[in-house]
Short mmCIF file of C-alpha atoms in Angstrom, two decimals:
data_model
loop_
_atom_site.label_atom_id
_atom_site.label_comp_id
_atom_site.label_asym_id
_atom_site.label_seq_id
_atom_site.Cartn_x
_atom_site.Cartn_y
_atom_site.Cartn_z
CA UNK A 1 14.46 -17.34 24.15
CA UNK A 2 11.40 -18.91 25.12
CA UNK A 3 10.62 -22.94 24.74
CA UNK A 4 7.22 -22.39 23.14
CA UNK A 5 8.86 -19.94 19.91
CA UNK A 6 11.75 -22.29 19.83
CA UNK A 7 9.13 -25.09 19.20
CA UNK A 8 7.29 -23.42 16.24
CA UNK A 9 10.87 -22.17 14.62
CA UNK A 10 11.75 -26.17 14.51
CA UNK A 11 8.35 -26.62 11.93
CA UNK A 12 10.75 -24.51 9.85
CA UNK A 13 12.46 -27.17 6.76
CA UNK A 14 14.94 -25.31 4.51
CA UNK A 15 13.48 -24.60 1.31
CA UNK A 16 9.90 -23.85 2.47
CA UNK A 17 7.66 -20.93 1.63
CA UNK A 18 6.43 -19.31 4.19
CA UNK A 19 3.19 -16.82 4.07
CA UNK A 20 3.84 -13.05 6.21
CA UNK A 21 1.36 -11.02 6.56
CA UNK A 22 1.42 -6.97 5.87
CA UNK A 23 3.00 -4.70 8.18
CA UNK A 24 -0.74 -3.80 10.49
CA UNK A 25 -2.44 -6.72 10.17
CA UNK A 26 -0.38 -8.48 12.66
CA UNK A 27 2.90 -9.41 12.45
CA UNK A 28 4.65 -12.13 14.37
CA UNK A 29 7.70 -10.10 14.74
CA UNK A 30 8.69 -12.37 18.20
CA UNK A 31 9.09 -14.92 15.71
CA UNK A 32 11.99 -13.46 14.04
CA UNK A 33 14.67 -13.59 16.11
CA UNK A 34 14.46 -17.22 16.89
CA UNK A 35 13.63 -18.24 13.18
CA UNK A 36 17.29 -16.53 12.07
CA UNK A 37 19.00 -18.43 15.40
CA UNK A 38 17.18 -21.70 13.46
CA UNK A 39 18.87 -21.12 10.28
CA UNK A 40 16.85 -22.90 8.05
CA UNK A 41 17.45 -21.12 5.10
CA UNK A 42 16.68 -21.05 0.97
CA UNK A 43 13.29 -19.99 2.23
CA UNK A 44 10.55 -18.28 -0.40
CA UNK A 45 8.07 -15.54 1.43
CA UNK A 46 4.75 -15.02 0.12
CA UNK A 47 4.25 -11.36 1.45
CA UNK A 48 0.15 -11.02 2.03
CA UNK A 49 0.34 -8.75 0.60
CA UNK A 50 3.59 -6.33 0.85
CA UNK A 51 6.49 -6.93 3.63
CA UNK A 52 8.07 -4.80 5.48
CA UNK A 53 10.08 -4.98 8.66
CA UNK A 54 10.68 -9.12 9.26
CA UNK A 55 11.17 -9.37 5.34
CA UNK A 56 13.75 -7.16 5.28
CA UNK A 57 15.65 -8.61 8.30
CA UNK A 58 15.24 -12.38 6.57
CA UNK A 59 16.40 -11.01 3.61
CA UNK A 60 19.31 -9.62 5.55
CA UNK A 61 20.27 -12.87 7.69
CA UNK A 62 20.86 -14.73 4.27
CA UNK A 63 17.66 -17.04 4.94
CA UNK A 64 15.90 -16.24 1.45
CA UNK A 65 16.17 -17.39 -1.55
CA UNK A 66 13.08 -15.27 -3.42
CA UNK A 67 9.67 -13.28 -2.08
CA UNK A 68 6.55 -13.21 -4.35
CA UNK A 69 5.17 -9.23 -3.18
CA UNK A 70 3.19 -6.21 -4.13
CA UNK A 71 5.66 -4.25 -2.04
CA UNK A 72 8.71 -4.53 0.42
CA UNK A 73 8.92 -1.23 2.59
CA UNK A 74 9.35 0.38 6.13
CA UNK A 75 6.30 2.65 5.67
CA UNK A 76 7.06 5.90 7.22
CA UNK A 77 10.66 5.10 7.66
CA UNK A 78 11.41 4.46 4.15
CA UNK A 79 12.45 1.66 1.85
CA UNK A 80 13.57 -2.04 2.71
CA UNK A 81 16.92 -1.50 3.00
CA UNK A 82 18.49 -5.10 2.64
CA UNK A 83 15.64 -5.92 0.17
CA UNK A 84 17.00 -3.03 -1.63
CA UNK A 85 20.67 -4.30 -1.90
CA UNK A 86 19.85 -7.83 -2.04
CA UNK A 87 17.71 -7.13 -5.53
CA UNK A 88 20.68 -4.66 -6.65
CA UNK A 89 23.39 -7.31 -5.92
CA UNK A 90 21.18 -10.02 -7.61
CA UNK A 91 20.89 -12.49 -4.44
CA UNK A 92 17.43 -12.62 -4.31
CA UNK A 93 14.70 -13.36 -6.40
CA UNK A 94 11.55 -11.28 -6.44
CA UNK A 95 8.29 -11.97 -8.38
CA UNK A 96 6.74 -8.87 -8.58
CA UNK A 97 2.94 -9.00 -7.56
CA UNK A 98 0.09 -6.89 -7.46
CA UNK A 99 -2.19 -6.69 -3.95
CA UNK A 100 -4.96 -8.35 -5.17
CA UNK A 101 -3.18 -10.72 -7.49
CA UNK A 102 -1.69 -12.65 -4.02
CA UNK A 103 -4.88 -12.43 -2.80
CA UNK A 104 -6.45 -14.04 -5.72
CA UNK A 105 -4.05 -16.98 -5.43
CA UNK A 106 -4.85 -17.27 -1.79
CA UNK A 107 -8.47 -17.53 -2.70
CA UNK A 108 -7.85 -20.27 -4.78
CA UNK A 109 -5.72 -22.03 -2.43
CA UNK A 110 -8.96 -21.42 0.18
CA UNK A 111 -11.60 -22.76 -2.27
CA UNK A 112 -9.11 -25.86 -3.14
CA UNK A 113 -9.60 -25.27 -6.75
CA UNK A 114 -6.46 -24.19 -9.39
CA UNK A 115 -6.64 -20.64 -9.92
CA UNK A 116 -8.65 -17.67 -9.48
CA UNK A 117 -9.40 -14.86 -12.46
CA UNK A 118 -8.78 -11.21 -11.89
CA UNK A 119 -9.16 -8.13 -13.53
CA UNK A 120 -6.32 -5.54 -13.89
CA UNK A 121 -3.25 -6.71 -14.94
CA UNK A 122 -2.97 -6.91 -18.72
CA UNK A 123 -0.29 -4.25 -20.38
CA UNK A 124 1.99 -4.24 -17.35
CA UNK A 125 5.33 -5.18 -16.82
CA UNK A 126 4.11 -7.24 -13.82
CA UNK A 127 2.27 -9.62 -15.60
CA UNK A 128 4.53 -10.18 -18.82
CA UNK A 129 7.74 -10.96 -16.63
CA UNK A 130 5.18 -13.66 -14.47
CA UNK A 131 5.82 -16.70 -16.57
CA UNK A 132 3.62 -18.42 -13.95
CA UNK A 133 0.60 -15.92 -14.51
CA UNK A 134 -1.47 -16.58 -17.86
CA UNK A 135 -4.45 -14.35 -19.59
CA UNK A 136 -7.41 -16.70 -20.63
CA UNK A 137 -10.46 -15.67 -22.27
CA UNK A 138 -13.83 -15.36 -20.60
CA UNK A 139 -15.66 -18.59 -21.44
CA UNK A 140 -18.73 -17.03 -21.20
CA UNK A 141 -18.48 -13.83 -22.77
CA UNK A 142 -16.66 -13.11 -26.30
CA UNK A 143 -13.55 -10.97 -26.63
CA UNK A 144 -12.88 -10.82 -22.76
CA UNK A 145 -9.34 -11.48 -21.56
CA UNK A 146 -8.59 -12.10 -18.13
CA UNK A 147 -5.42 -12.47 -16.18
CA UNK A 148 -5.28 -15.89 -14.39
CA UNK A 149 -3.23 -16.40 -11.08
CA UNK A 150 -2.19 -20.12 -10.03
CA UNK A 151 -3.11 -21.41 -6.25
CA UNK A 152 -0.36 -20.36 -3.89
CA UNK A 153 -0.23 -22.64 -0.96
CA UNK A 154 2.20 -21.94 1.49
CA UNK A 155 4.13 -24.66 3.44
CA UNK A 156 3.80 -22.17 6.57
CA UNK A 157 1.56 -19.13 7.38
CA UNK A 158 3.42 -16.97 10.80
CA UNK A 159 1.20 -14.54 12.45
CA UNK A 160 0.80 -12.35 15.62
CA UNK A 161 -2.97 -11.97 17.34
CA UNK A 162 -4.18 -10.83 20.32
CA UNK A 163 -5.84 -13.92 22.04
CA UNK A 164 -6.22 -17.49 21.42
CA UNK A 165 -7.52 -20.03 24.22
CA UNK A 166 -7.17 -23.14 25.49
CA UNK A 167 -8.32 -25.57 22.61
CA UNK A 168 -6.52 -23.01 19.97
CA UNK A 169 -8.99 -21.18 18.58
CA UNK A 170 -7.42 -18.00 17.70
CA UNK A 171 -9.14 -14.19 17.89
CA UNK A 172 -8.29 -12.22 14.43
CA UNK A 173 -11.07 -9.76 14.68
CA UNK A 174 -11.58 -8.29 11.09
CA UNK A 175 -8.33 -9.00 9.78
CA UNK A 176 -9.63 -11.88 7.50
CA UNK A 177 -6.21 -11.70 5.30
CA UNK A 178 -4.74 -13.67 8.52
CA UNK A 179 -7.38 -16.41 8.07
CA UNK A 180 -7.00 -16.24 4.27
CA UNK A 181 -3.32 -17.32 4.52
CA UNK A 182 -4.27 -20.01 7.43
CA UNK A 183 -6.66 -21.93 4.96
CA UNK A 184 -4.27 -21.74 1.88
CA UNK A 185 -1.16 -23.09 4.04
CA UNK A 186 -0.45 -26.90 4.89
CA UNK A 187 0.57 -24.91 8.84
CA UNK A 188 -0.29 -21.97 10.31
CA UNK A 189 2.19 -21.15 13.63
CA UNK A 190 0.72 -17.87 15.55
CA UNK A 191 2.01 -16.02 18.58
CA UNK A 192 -0.55 -13.84 20.76
CA UNK A 193 -0.73 -11.64 23.17
CA UNK A 194 -2.34 -13.92 25.96
CA UNK A 195 -3.84 -17.45 26.33
CA UNK A 196 -7.18 -16.90 27.62
CA UNK A 197 -8.88 -19.80 29.93
CA UNK A 198 -12.74 -19.07 28.32
CA UNK A 199 -13.62 -20.68 24.95
CA UNK A 200 -13.80 -18.38 22.03
CA UNK A 201 -16.13 -19.83 19.95
CA UNK A 202 -18.77 -19.96 23.18
CA UNK A 203 -19.62 -16.24 22.82
CA UNK A 204 -21.05 -15.42 19.37
CA UNK A 205 -19.44 -12.03 19.02
CA UNK A 206 -15.89 -13.67 19.83
CA UNK A 207 -16.30 -16.51 17.27
CA UNK A 208 -17.22 -14.42 14.24
CA UNK A 209 -13.72 -13.25 14.64
CA UNK A 210 -12.50 -16.00 15.81
CA UNK A 211 -9.53 -18.34 13.49
CA UNK A 212 -10.28 -22.29 14.07
CA UNK A 213 -8.19 -24.67 15.82
CA UNK A 214 -8.53 -26.52 12.77
CA UNK A 215 -6.30 -24.48 10.54
CA UNK A 216 -3.92 -23.64 13.72
CA UNK A 217 -0.69 -26.01 13.78
CA UNK A 218 1.13 -24.43 16.99
CA UNK A 219 0.43 -21.23 18.83
CA UNK A 220 3.71 -19.42 21.68
CA UNK A 221 2.44 -16.45 24.17
CA UNK A 222 4.45 -13.50 23.72
CA UNK A 223 3.84 -10.37 24.94
CA UNK A 224 4.20 -7.39 22.67
CA UNK A 225 5.31 -9.74 19.61
CA UNK A 226 4.37 -6.95 16.91
CA UNK A 227 6.73 -4.92 18.61
CA UNK A 228 7.88 -2.44 16.65
CA UNK A 229 5.04 -2.92 14.91
CA UNK A 230 1.70 -2.54 16.19
CA UNK A 231 -1.00 -4.96 16.97
CA UNK A 232 -4.61 -3.45 15.99
CA UNK A 233 -6.85 -2.63 19.10
CA UNK A 234 -3.52 -3.22 21.23
CA UNK A 235 -0.93 -1.22 20.87
CA UNK A 236 1.01 1.55 18.29
CA UNK A 237 3.87 0.76 15.61
CA UNK A 238 7.04 2.55 17.55
CA UNK A 239 7.63 4.79 14.64
CA UNK A 240 10.89 5.69 15.91
CA UNK A 241 12.37 2.63 16.13
CA UNK A 242 11.58 1.69 12.54
CA UNK A 243 13.59 4.54 12.00
CA UNK A 244 16.59 3.93 13.85
CA UNK A 245 16.45 0.47 12.03
CA UNK A 246 16.36 1.75 8.60
CA UNK A 247 19.55 3.85 9.41
CA UNK A 248 21.31 1.05 10.79
CA UNK A 249 20.73 -1.57 7.81
CA UNK A 250 21.74 0.93 5.70
CA UNK A 251 25.21 -1.41 5.33
CA UNK A 252 25.68 -5.16 6.10
CA UNK A 253 27.50 -4.16 8.91
CA UNK A 254 25.04 -2.14 10.70
CA UNK A 255 22.17 -4.39 9.96
CA UNK A 256 24.40 -6.85 11.76
CA UNK A 257 24.97 -4.62 14.58
CA UNK A 258 21.52 -3.93 15.46
CA UNK A 259 20.50 -7.36 15.32
CA UNK A 260 22.91 -8.69 17.53
CA UNK A 261 21.89 -5.68 19.86
CA UNK A 262 17.93 -5.91 19.31
CA UNK A 263 16.45 -8.76 18.27
CA UNK A 264 15.80 -11.34 21.03
CA UNK A 265 16.92 -15.03 20.02
CA UNK B 1 -5.33 36.91 0.92
CA UNK B 2 -2.23 34.65 1.24
CA UNK B 3 -2.73 30.94 0.44
CA UNK B 4 -0.14 28.68 1.08
CA UNK B 5 1.27 26.39 -1.87
CA UNK B 6 -0.53 23.05 -1.01
CA UNK B 7 -3.66 24.40 -0.04
CA UNK B 8 -3.71 25.42 -3.33
CA UNK B 9 -3.47 21.51 -3.85
CA UNK B 10 -5.43 20.44 -1.31
CA UNK B 11 -8.01 22.73 -2.41
CA UNK B 12 -7.88 21.07 -6.27
CA UNK B 13 -7.82 17.96 -5.01
CA UNK B 14 -11.16 18.84 -3.38
CA UNK B 15 -12.47 19.90 -6.83
CA UNK B 16 -11.00 16.85 -8.70
CA UNK B 17 -13.20 14.86 -6.13
CA UNK B 18 -16.43 16.39 -6.98
CA UNK B 19 -19.65 13.98 -6.64
CA UNK B 20 -17.76 10.79 -5.37
CA UNK B 21 -19.46 8.52 -3.16
CA UNK B 22 -16.50 6.99 -2.07
CA UNK B 23 -12.32 7.97 -1.90
CA UNK B 24 -9.76 5.54 -1.41
CA UNK B 25 -6.06 7.48 -0.50
CA UNK B 26 -3.16 5.66 0.19
CA UNK B 27 -1.30 4.95 3.68
CA UNK B 28 1.34 8.06 3.74
CA UNK B 29 -0.87 10.40 1.89
CA UNK B 30 -1.46 13.64 3.80
CA UNK B 31 -2.85 15.93 1.09
CA UNK B 32 -4.97 13.54 -0.67
CA UNK B 33 -6.23 12.66 2.60
CA UNK B 34 -7.00 16.49 3.47
CA UNK B 35 -8.38 16.91 -0.32
CA UNK B 36 -10.87 14.13 0.30
CA UNK B 37 -11.96 15.33 4.18
CA UNK B 38 -12.48 18.81 2.56
CA UNK B 39 -14.53 17.23 0.07
CA UNK B 40 -16.94 15.30 2.42
CA UNK B 41 -16.52 18.55 4.49
CA UNK B 42 -18.17 20.99 1.49
CA UNK B 43 -20.42 18.17 0.55
CA UNK B 44 -21.74 17.47 4.14
CA UNK B 45 -25.80 17.83 4.66
CA UNK B 46 -25.88 17.22 0.44
CA UNK B 47 -23.93 14.11 0.32
CA UNK B 48 -22.29 11.55 1.90
CA UNK B 49 -18.57 10.81 0.96
CA UNK B 50 -16.73 8.04 2.36
CA UNK B 51 -13.10 8.28 2.70
CA UNK B 52 -10.96 5.16 3.39
CA UNK B 53 -7.03 5.49 4.16
CA UNK B 54 -5.22 1.99 3.81
CA UNK B 55 -3.23 1.00 6.50
CA UNK B 56 -5.29 3.39 8.79
CA UNK B 57 -7.38 1.78 11.81
CA UNK B 58 -9.59 5.31 12.57
CA UNK B 59 -10.37 5.50 8.92
CA UNK B 60 -10.94 1.77 7.98
CA UNK B 61 -14.76 0.74 7.40
CA UNK B 62 -13.82 -2.74 6.41
CA UNK B 63 -14.45 -5.46 7.97
CA UNK B 64 -12.75 -8.68 5.45
CA UNK B 65 -9.39 -7.97 5.54
CA UNK B 66 -6.94 -5.83 3.15
CA UNK B 67 -8.61 -7.67 -0.09
CA UNK B 68 -12.14 -5.79 0.79
CA UNK B 69 -10.84 -2.37 -0.80
CA UNK B 70 -9.86 -4.25 -4.07
CA UNK B 71 -12.98 -6.50 -3.92
CA UNK B 72 -15.10 -2.61 -3.60
CA UNK B 73 -13.10 -1.59 -6.67
CA UNK B 74 -14.45 -4.53 -8.55
CA UNK B 75 -17.71 -4.25 -7.76
CA UNK B 76 -17.63 -0.62 -8.89
CA UNK B 77 -18.49 0.89 -5.18
CA UNK B 78 -14.69 3.04 -5.26
CA UNK B 79 -15.25 5.99 -7.48
CA UNK B 80 -11.59 7.60 -6.78
CA UNK B 81 -8.30 7.11 -5.68
CA UNK B 82 -4.58 8.27 -5.99
CA UNK B 83 -1.46 6.75 -7.72
CA UNK B 84 1.88 8.40 -7.23
CA UNK B 85 5.05 6.89 -9.01
CA UNK B 86 8.63 7.17 -9.24
CA UNK B 87 8.43 7.50 -12.91
CA UNK B 88 5.01 8.95 -14.78
CA UNK B 89 5.55 8.66 -18.47
CA UNK B 90 3.29 10.91 -21.05
CA UNK B 91 1.17 7.79 -21.85
CA UNK B 92 0.37 7.87 -17.97
CA UNK B 93 2.35 4.67 -17.56
CA UNK B 94 2.96 4.39 -13.96
CA UNK B 95 6.29 3.27 -12.45
CA UNK B 96 6.27 1.82 -8.87
CA UNK B 97 9.31 -0.44 -8.73
CA UNK B 98 12.71 1.04 -10.11
CA UNK B 99 15.32 2.65 -12.24
CA UNK B 100 17.45 0.74 -14.52
CA UNK B 101 16.15 -2.76 -16.02
CA UNK B 102 14.34 -4.84 -14.68
CA UNK B 103 14.93 -7.38 -12.07
CA UNK B 104 17.89 -6.46 -10.99
CA UNK B 105 17.80 -2.59 -11.00
CA UNK B 106 19.82 0.28 -10.06
CA UNK B 107 17.72 1.70 -7.83
CA UNK B 108 14.53 -0.31 -6.61
CA UNK B 109 11.62 1.58 -4.91
CA UNK B 110 9.11 -0.02 -2.96
CA UNK B 111 7.04 -2.03 -5.55
CA UNK B 112 3.27 -1.76 -7.51
CA UNK B 113 0.71 -2.21 -4.71
CA UNK B 114 -2.45 -2.84 -5.91
CA UNK B 115 -1.95 0.01 -8.83
CA UNK B 116 -2.23 -2.90 -11.64
CA UNK B 117 -5.38 -3.22 -10.25
CA UNK B 118 -7.40 0.20 -9.15
CA UNK B 119 -5.91 1.57 -11.77
CA UNK B 120 -8.12 -0.03 -13.91
CA UNK B 121 -11.12 -0.71 -11.90
CA UNK B 122 -11.31 2.94 -10.46
CA UNK B 123 -13.17 5.28 -12.57
CA UNK B 124 -11.76 8.40 -11.15
CA UNK B 125 -7.74 7.68 -10.92
CA UNK B 126 -5.90 11.03 -9.68
CA UNK B 127 -2.03 11.30 -10.70
CA UNK B 128 -0.52 12.84 -7.79
CA UNK B 129 3.06 13.55 -7.57
CA UNK B 130 4.60 16.99 -6.16
CA UNK B 131 8.23 16.87 -7.57
CA UNK B 132 7.79 18.07 -10.76
CA UNK B 133 11.10 16.89 -12.30
CA UNK B 134 12.21 15.43 -15.64
CA UNK B 135 13.30 12.55 -13.70
CA UNK B 136 9.74 12.03 -12.61
CA UNK B 137 7.85 12.81 -15.50
CA UNK B 138 9.92 10.62 -18.53
CA UNK B 139 9.28 10.05 -22.01
CA UNK B 140 8.94 6.39 -21.37
CA UNK B 141 8.95 4.82 -18.01
CA UNK B 142 11.58 1.77 -17.36
CA UNK B 143 8.77 -0.30 -15.84
CA UNK B 144 5.50 -0.41 -16.46
CA UNK B 145 3.30 -1.64 -13.14
CA UNK B 146 0.07 0.21 -14.65
CA UNK B 147 -0.52 1.09 -17.76
CA UNK B 148 -2.37 4.42 -18.21
CA UNK B 149 -4.21 3.29 -21.47
CA UNK B 150 -5.53 -0.12 -22.45
CA UNK B 151 -6.56 -1.97 -26.11
CA UNK B 152 -10.33 -1.58 -26.40
CA UNK B 153 -10.20 -5.64 -25.48
CA UNK B 154 -9.32 -4.84 -22.05
CA UNK B 155 -11.90 -4.36 -19.27
CA UNK B 156 -10.96 -0.96 -18.02
CA UNK B 157 -13.79 0.63 -16.42
CA UNK B 158 -10.85 2.86 -14.78
CA UNK B 159 -8.41 4.82 -15.03
CA UNK B 160 -6.03 8.46 -15.39
CA UNK B 161 -8.26 11.45 -15.10
CA UNK B 162 -5.63 14.28 -14.32
CA UNK B 163 -1.94 15.18 -12.64
CA UNK B 164 -1.48 17.06 -9.95
CA UNK B 165 2.38 18.46 -9.50
CA UNK B 166 3.41 20.84 -7.17
CA UNK B 167 3.77 23.22 -10.14
CA UNK B 168 0.56 22.38 -12.19
CA UNK B 169 -2.54 20.50 -12.65
CA UNK B 170 -2.99 18.45 -16.14
CA UNK B 171 -6.18 16.56 -17.59
CA UNK B 172 -5.66 13.03 -19.53
CA UNK B 173 -7.66 11.87 -22.32
CA UNK B 174 -7.01 8.26 -22.96
CA UNK B 175 -8.63 8.32 -26.85
CA UNK B 176 -5.68 10.74 -27.74
CA UNK B 177 -3.99 9.54 -25.48
CA UNK B 178 -1.89 12.50 -23.91
CA UNK B 179 -1.69 15.01 -21.19
CA UNK B 180 -3.08 18.32 -21.46
CA UNK B 181 -1.64 21.27 -19.66
CA UNK B 182 -5.44 22.62 -17.91
CA UNK B 183 -3.27 25.16 -15.28
CA UNK B 184 -0.32 26.76 -13.76
CA UNK B 185 -0.12 27.35 -9.97
CA UNK B 186 0.42 30.51 -8.66
CA UNK B 187 4.19 31.64 -9.01
CA UNK B 188 5.16 29.28 -11.66
CA UNK B 189 4.73 29.26 -15.40
CA UNK B 190 4.42 27.70 -19.34
CA UNK B 191 8.13 27.91 -19.66
CA UNK B 192 8.90 25.96 -15.97
CA UNK B 193 6.35 23.48 -16.64
CA UNK B 194 7.88 22.49 -19.53
CA UNK B 195 11.77 22.39 -18.76
CA UNK B 196 10.76 20.11 -15.88
CA UNK B 197 8.45 17.46 -18.20
CA UNK B 198 10.10 15.08 -19.72
CA UNK B 199 7.47 13.94 -21.86
CA UNK B 200 5.29 15.98 -24.25
CA UNK B 201 1.73 17.82 -23.66
CA UNK B 202 -0.90 19.97 -24.92
CA UNK B 203 -1.01 23.37 -23.73
CA UNK B 204 -2.57 26.47 -24.41
CA UNK B 205 -0.47 29.53 -25.37
CA UNK B 206 -0.96 31.25 -22.23
CA UNK B 207 -2.68 28.58 -19.41
CA UNK B 208 -4.79 29.64 -16.79
CA UNK B 209 -3.99 30.06 -13.09
CA UNK B 210 -5.35 27.44 -10.99
CA UNK B 211 -7.43 29.07 -8.89
CA UNK B 212 -7.29 29.49 -5.08
CA UNK B 213 -10.01 28.91 -2.63
CA UNK B 214 -12.73 31.47 -1.75
CA UNK B 215 -12.44 32.65 1.87
CA UNK B 216 -15.38 30.20 3.05
CA UNK B 217 -13.51 27.23 2.03
CA UNK B 218 -10.08 28.28 2.77
CA UNK B 219 -11.62 29.10 6.38
CA UNK B 220 -13.29 25.77 6.67
CA UNK B 221 -10.01 24.04 5.06
CA UNK B 222 -7.96 25.81 7.93
CA UNK B 223 -10.44 24.74 11.44
CA UNK B 224 -12.31 21.90 10.41
CA UNK B 225 -10.19 20.24 7.93
CA UNK B 226 -6.98 20.70 9.35
CA UNK B 227 -8.05 19.27 13.12
CA UNK B 228 -9.36 16.02 11.28
CA UNK B 229 -6.11 15.77 9.52
CA UNK B 230 -4.19 15.93 12.23
CA UNK B 231 -5.76 12.73 14.56
CA UNK B 232 -4.45 10.66 11.09
CA UNK B 233 -0.88 12.78 10.26
CA UNK B 234 -0.02 14.81 13.18
CA UNK B 235 3.28 15.73 11.87
CA UNK B 236 1.80 16.98 8.45
CA UNK B 237 -1.07 18.50 10.23
CA UNK B 238 1.69 20.70 13.01
CA UNK B 239 3.60 21.71 10.23
CA UNK B 240 1.54 23.03 8.01
CA UNK B 241 0.26 24.76 11.43
CA UNK B 242 3.62 26.52 11.79
CA UNK B 243 3.37 27.63 8.12
CA UNK B 244 0.35 29.02 8.83
CA UNK B 245 2.02 31.03 11.73
CA UNK B 246 4.84 32.34 9.56
CA UNK B 247 2.90 33.05 6.16
CA UNK B 248 0.31 35.00 8.37
CA UNK B 249 2.10 36.57 11.43
CA UNK B 250 -1.11 38.20 13.02
CA UNK B 251 -3.30 35.08 12.87
CA UNK B 252 -5.43 36.38 10.46
CA UNK B 253 -6.85 33.74 8.24
CA UNK B 254 -6.98 36.26 5.65
#
């Protein structure tokens, strides 16, 4: 394991809330092995706004107490086997959500306000199972009910991006949900394909898509760090590998064997 | 003229998308994507049809992360969307969460994704589920990811307008409320639809047959749309080409 990655995961304490990005936005798969080896459990995961392989592996490794998510799946490779199994056994608590509600919760944290209203939801079993969400009357109109989502403030946000500079600025392009996660979280840990010598803020073209170092706690270099997921503008998803994992992880034993062999600690 | 069953579905989708400006489809939805691409090709020169494919790098013109699609729907800029469902009931309630008693369900599906929002905000939601069986089309869903209808006080510019399956096309009336069988696809009949559907629906004694495409539409579909589609859904497009070669051995398109 790289020393940098080891330093990153040491910040994660048992019981913390981690925010993790959707499959295609830049998942730091490179940190998954070190995180499992580090062993801080009882985690609450917030999927922004859905989860996949990383979430399934953390659940399979027994580190997860609860997950707030709009979905967990392996996409083309099918259902998430360890997630599904943990639900069937009652081993994890799922706070089912819908994508824009998670974005709303993060937006509230970004603004430093206690909640954010969102349309939809009323009459769904998602809402009726969320004691932490409420429906209020629009104070500016009559007869208009609207759902309100409390601010989501993760302890740590983790993602993977193409590059960072020596000052700790991270280029996220148009994947603005990565910025939303970082604004909302207390700390943000980032793995990158490469570290560049020039300042990302010096050129207006890259500055527009840059998450400033203000929000970034620590960075580690991890080439191909999203694999088997792809990274936008860099490399494509390795669907065959996801299918291989999905088949292996159908049983707890198969999962353990896969992780032993494939996930670098 | 030989027309494959999936070509009937794609042409029906294109028909349901008449007059849209912006349509979004889910990440692994090749048929809705093909229907939207056909609509775009048919309308070329008259109107611009924008297509967003969730999770696609190529068919994504957004620059504000994954929240922007939902924001654009909230602003009224998204006209049509497709929704599937592990279970769909006669009130057009959609269940994407699982079978059994929530939360410790006997079968768990991925989850509700954006359904509980887009079903309310997108004016033309097309329910698309190929498997037409009593386990999918149930009397009452086990979990409501997104409700088919709302009380009058609920803000709801959007909702379901149609349900398309491998066997038939239904419309949905939110006032009555309920589904009505609009047409039965070639090779299927009313009794088969009744047997395969777990909820009540209105129908004519002799329902019409879902129309197939005219020769010009079919050739546009097999030429331009199939080529466009193979960039995003290569496996689906390759299978379609193989099925065409088998159905029309001499290579003629009609």
